[in-house]
Amino acid sequence: MSDATYIPELSIHEAANVILHCPENAFLVEGPMGSGKSAIPNIMLSKLNAAEYHLVYLDCAALFEGDLALGAINHEEKLTEFYANAILGLHLGKKLIILLDEFTKAPRSVRNMLHTILEVNMPRVAGRPIPEGSYRILTGNLLEEGVGDVLE
């Protein structure tokens, strides 16, 4: 089970520092439009050995289910298996910084498909574990801005 902690009023640089010190957690960063939430991974990369990381940027509001997985037909078993899309970089053998930008605007089906990335005990994509030491960041706008950000 995971716990949620609310930390109000951090600057983008302070938020990046908190995330850097807790790679085992996934973070939802909410703030006003244009406040720099999407820049957090680049701030983090400037403080890490960037060669060890692959930056994954997913604009969740513009994604559909088919964007997240590639089908592979298993002719022997007569079934379809799905592999993570190359954009996730699991084949690179690097730690990941995953930015699920505008996650709170994503279609429900996309949020459901991305849910395994957020799990505490074994974060994974398409059954493949996310490399240890990877970071997971979700962003969204403030509800009171009225731009469609809702988590259910």
CSV table of C-alpha atoms in Angstrom, one decimal:
chain,number,residue,atom,x,y,z
A,1,MET,CA,0.0,0.0,0.0
A,2,SER,CA,1.2,3.5,-0.7
A,3,ASP,CA,0.8,6.7,1.2
A,4,ALA,CA,0.1,10.2,-0.2
A,5,THR,CA,2.0,13.1,1.3
A,6,TYR,CA,1.0,16.7,0.4
A,7,ILE,CA,3.8,19.2,0.3
A,8,PRO,CA,2.4,22.6,-0.5
A,9,GLU,CA,4.1,25.5,-2.3
A,10,LEU,CA,7.4,24.1,-3.4
A,11,SER,CA,9.4,25.8,-6.2
A,12,ILE,CA,10.1,23.6,-9.3
A,13,HIS,CA,13.8,23.3,-8.2
A,14,GLU,CA,12.7,22.3,-4.6
A,15,ALA,CA,10.3,19.7,-6.1
A,16,ALA,CA,13.1,18.3,-8.3
A,17,ASN,CA,15.3,17.9,-5.2
A,18,VAL,CA,12.6,16.1,-3.2
A,19,ILE,CA,12.0,13.7,-6.2
A,20,LEU,CA,15.8,13.1,-6.5
A,21,HIS,CA,16.0,11.9,-2.9
A,22,CYS,CA,13.1,9.5,-3.2
A,23,PRO,CA,13.4,7.4,-6.4
A,24,GLU,CA,11.2,4.6,-4.9
A,25,ASN,CA,8.2,6.9,-4.9
A,26,ALA,CA,6.1,8.3,-7.8
A,27,PHE,CA,5.2,12.0,-7.5
A,28,LEU,CA,2.2,13.9,-8.7
A,29,VAL,CA,3.2,17.6,-9.2
A,30,GLU,CA,0.3,19.9,-9.6
A,31,GLY,CA,0.5,23.6,-10.2
A,32,PRO,CA,-0.7,26.5,-12.4
A,33,MET,CA,-0.3,26.3,-16.2
A,34,GLY,CA,3.1,27.6,-17.2
A,35,SER,CA,4.7,27.1,-13.8
A,36,GLY,CA,7.5,24.8,-15.2
A,37,LYS,CA,6.3,21.4,-14.0
A,38,SER,CA,7.4,19.8,-17.3
A,39,ALA,CA,11.0,21.1,-16.8
A,40,ILE,CA,11.5,19.0,-13.6
A,41,PRO,CA,13.2,16.1,-15.5
A,42,ASN,CA,15.7,18.4,-17.1
A,43,ILE,CA,16.5,20.0,-13.8
A,44,MET,CA,17.0,16.5,-12.4
A,45,LEU,CA,19.2,15.4,-15.3
A,46,SER,CA,21.5,18.4,-14.6
A,47,LYS,CA,22.1,17.0,-11.1
A,48,LEU,CA,22.6,13.4,-12.2
A,49,ASN,CA,25.0,11.5,-14.4
A,50,ALA,CA,22.7,12.1,-17.5
A,51,ALA,CA,24.4,9.2,-19.4
A,52,GLU,CA,22.9,6.7,-17.0
A,53,TYR,CA,19.3,7.9,-17.7
A,54,HIS,CA,16.8,7.8,-20.5
A,55,LEU,CA,14.2,10.6,-20.4
A,56,VAL,CA,10.7,9.4,-21.2
A,57,TYR,CA,8.2,12.2,-21.9
A,58,LEU,CA,4.6,11.1,-22.5
A,59,ASP,CA,1.9,13.8,-23.1
A,60,CYS,CA,-0.8,11.8,-21.5
A,61,ALA,CA,-3.7,14.1,-22.6
A,62,ALA,CA,-2.8,13.3,-26.3
A,63,LEU,CA,-2.3,9.5,-25.8
A,64,PHE,CA,-4.6,6.6,-26.8
A,65,GLU,CA,-4.2,3.0,-25.8
A,66,GLY,CA,-2.6,2.0,-29.1
A,67,ASP,CA,0.2,4.5,-28.6
A,68,LEU,CA,1.4,2.6,-25.5
A,69,ALA,CA,1.9,-0.9,-26.8
A,70,LEU,CA,3.0,-2.7,-29.9
A,71,GLY,CA,1.3,-6.0,-30.7
A,72,ALA,CA,3.4,-9.1,-31.5
A,73,ILE,CA,1.6,-12.2,-32.9
A,74,ASN,CA,2.7,-15.5,-31.3
A,75,HIS,CA,1.7,-17.9,-34.1
A,76,GLU,CA,2.5,-21.0,-32.1
A,77,GLU,CA,0.2,-20.2,-29.2
A,78,LYS,CA,-2.3,-18.3,-31.4
A,79,LEU,CA,-2.3,-15.2,-29.3
A,80,THR,CA,-1.2,-11.6,-29.3
A,81,GLU,CA,1.4,-10.4,-26.9
A,82,PHE,CA,2.2,-6.8,-26.2
A,83,TYR,CA,5.6,-5.2,-25.8
A,84,ALA,CA,6.3,-1.8,-24.4
A,85,ASN,CA,6.7,0.9,-27.1
A,86,ALA,CA,10.3,1.9,-27.8
A,87,ILE,CA,9.6,5.4,-26.6
A,88,LEU,CA,9.8,4.0,-23.0
A,89,GLY,CA,13.4,2.9,-23.6
A,90,LEU,CA,13.2,-0.3,-21.6
A,91,HIS,CA,15.5,-1.9,-24.3
A,92,LEU,CA,18.3,0.6,-23.6
A,93,GLY,CA,19.3,-0.8,-20.2
A,94,LYS,CA,19.3,2.6,-18.6
A,95,LYS,CA,17.5,4.0,-15.6
A,96,LEU,CA,14.5,6.1,-16.6
A,97,ILE,CA,13.1,9.4,-15.7
A,98,ILE,CA,9.4,9.0,-16.7
A,99,LEU,CA,7.4,12.2,-17.0
A,100,LEU,CA,3.7,11.5,-17.4
A,101,ASP,CA,2.8,15.0,-18.4
A,102,GLU,CA,-0.8,16.1,-18.0
A,103,PHE,CA,-1.6,12.8,-16.4
A,104,THR,CA,-4.7,14.3,-14.8
A,105,LYS,CA,-6.1,15.0,-18.3
A,106,ALA,CA,-5.5,11.6,-19.7
A,107,PRO,CA,-8.3,9.4,-20.9
A,108,ARG,CA,-9.3,6.8,-18.2
A,109,SER,CA,-8.1,3.9,-20.4
A,110,VAL,CA,-4.7,5.5,-20.7
A,111,ARG,CA,-4.4,6.1,-17.0
A,112,ASN,CA,-5.4,2.5,-16.4
A,113,MET,CA,-2.7,1.3,-18.8
A,114,LEU,CA,0.0,3.5,-17.2
A,115,HIS,CA,-1.1,2.4,-13.6
A,116,THR,CA,1.6,-0.3,-13.4
A,117,ILE,CA,4.3,2.3,-13.7
A,118,LEU,CA,3.0,3.8,-10.5
A,119,GLU,CA,3.0,0.7,-8.4
A,120,VAL,CA,5.1,0.7,-5.2
A,121,ASN,CA,6.3,-2.9,-5.0
A,122,MET,CA,7.2,-3.6,-8.6
A,123,PRO,CA,6.7,-0.7,-11.0
A,124,ARG,CA,6.6,-2.1,-14.5
A,125,VAL,CA,5.5,-1.6,-18.1
A,126,ALA,CA,3.9,-4.4,-20.1
A,127,GLY,CA,5.2,-6.9,-17.5
A,128,ARG,CA,8.8,-5.6,-17.7
A,129,PRO,CA,10.2,-4.1,-14.5
A,130,ILE,CA,11.3,-0.5,-14.5
A,131,PRO,CA,15.0,-0.3,-13.7
A,132,GLU,CA,15.8,0.3,-10.1
A,133,GLY,CA,16.7,3.9,-9.4
A,134,SER,CA,14.3,5.2,-12.0
A,135,TYR,CA,12.1,8.2,-11.3
A,136,ARG,CA,8.3,8.5,-12.0
A,137,ILE,CA,6.7,12.0,-12.2
A,138,LEU,CA,3.1,12.9,-13.0
A,139,THR,CA,2.0,16.4,-13.7
A,140,GLY,CA,-1.4,18.2,-13.7
A,141,ASN,CA,-2.9,21.6,-13.5
A,142,LEU,CA,-4.9,22.9,-10.5
A,143,LEU,CA,-8.5,21.8,-10.4
A,144,GLU,CA,-9.7,25.3,-10.0
A,145,GLU,CA,-8.2,26.3,-13.3
A,146,GLY,CA,-11.0,24.4,-15.0
A,147,VAL,CA,-8.9,22.9,-17.8
A,148,GLY,CA,-10.1,19.3,-17.3
A,149,ASP,CA,-7.7,18.0,-14.7
A,150,VAL,CA,-9.5,15.3,-12.6
A,151,LEU,CA,-8.3,12.2,-10.9
A,152,GLU,CA,-10.8,9.5,-10.0
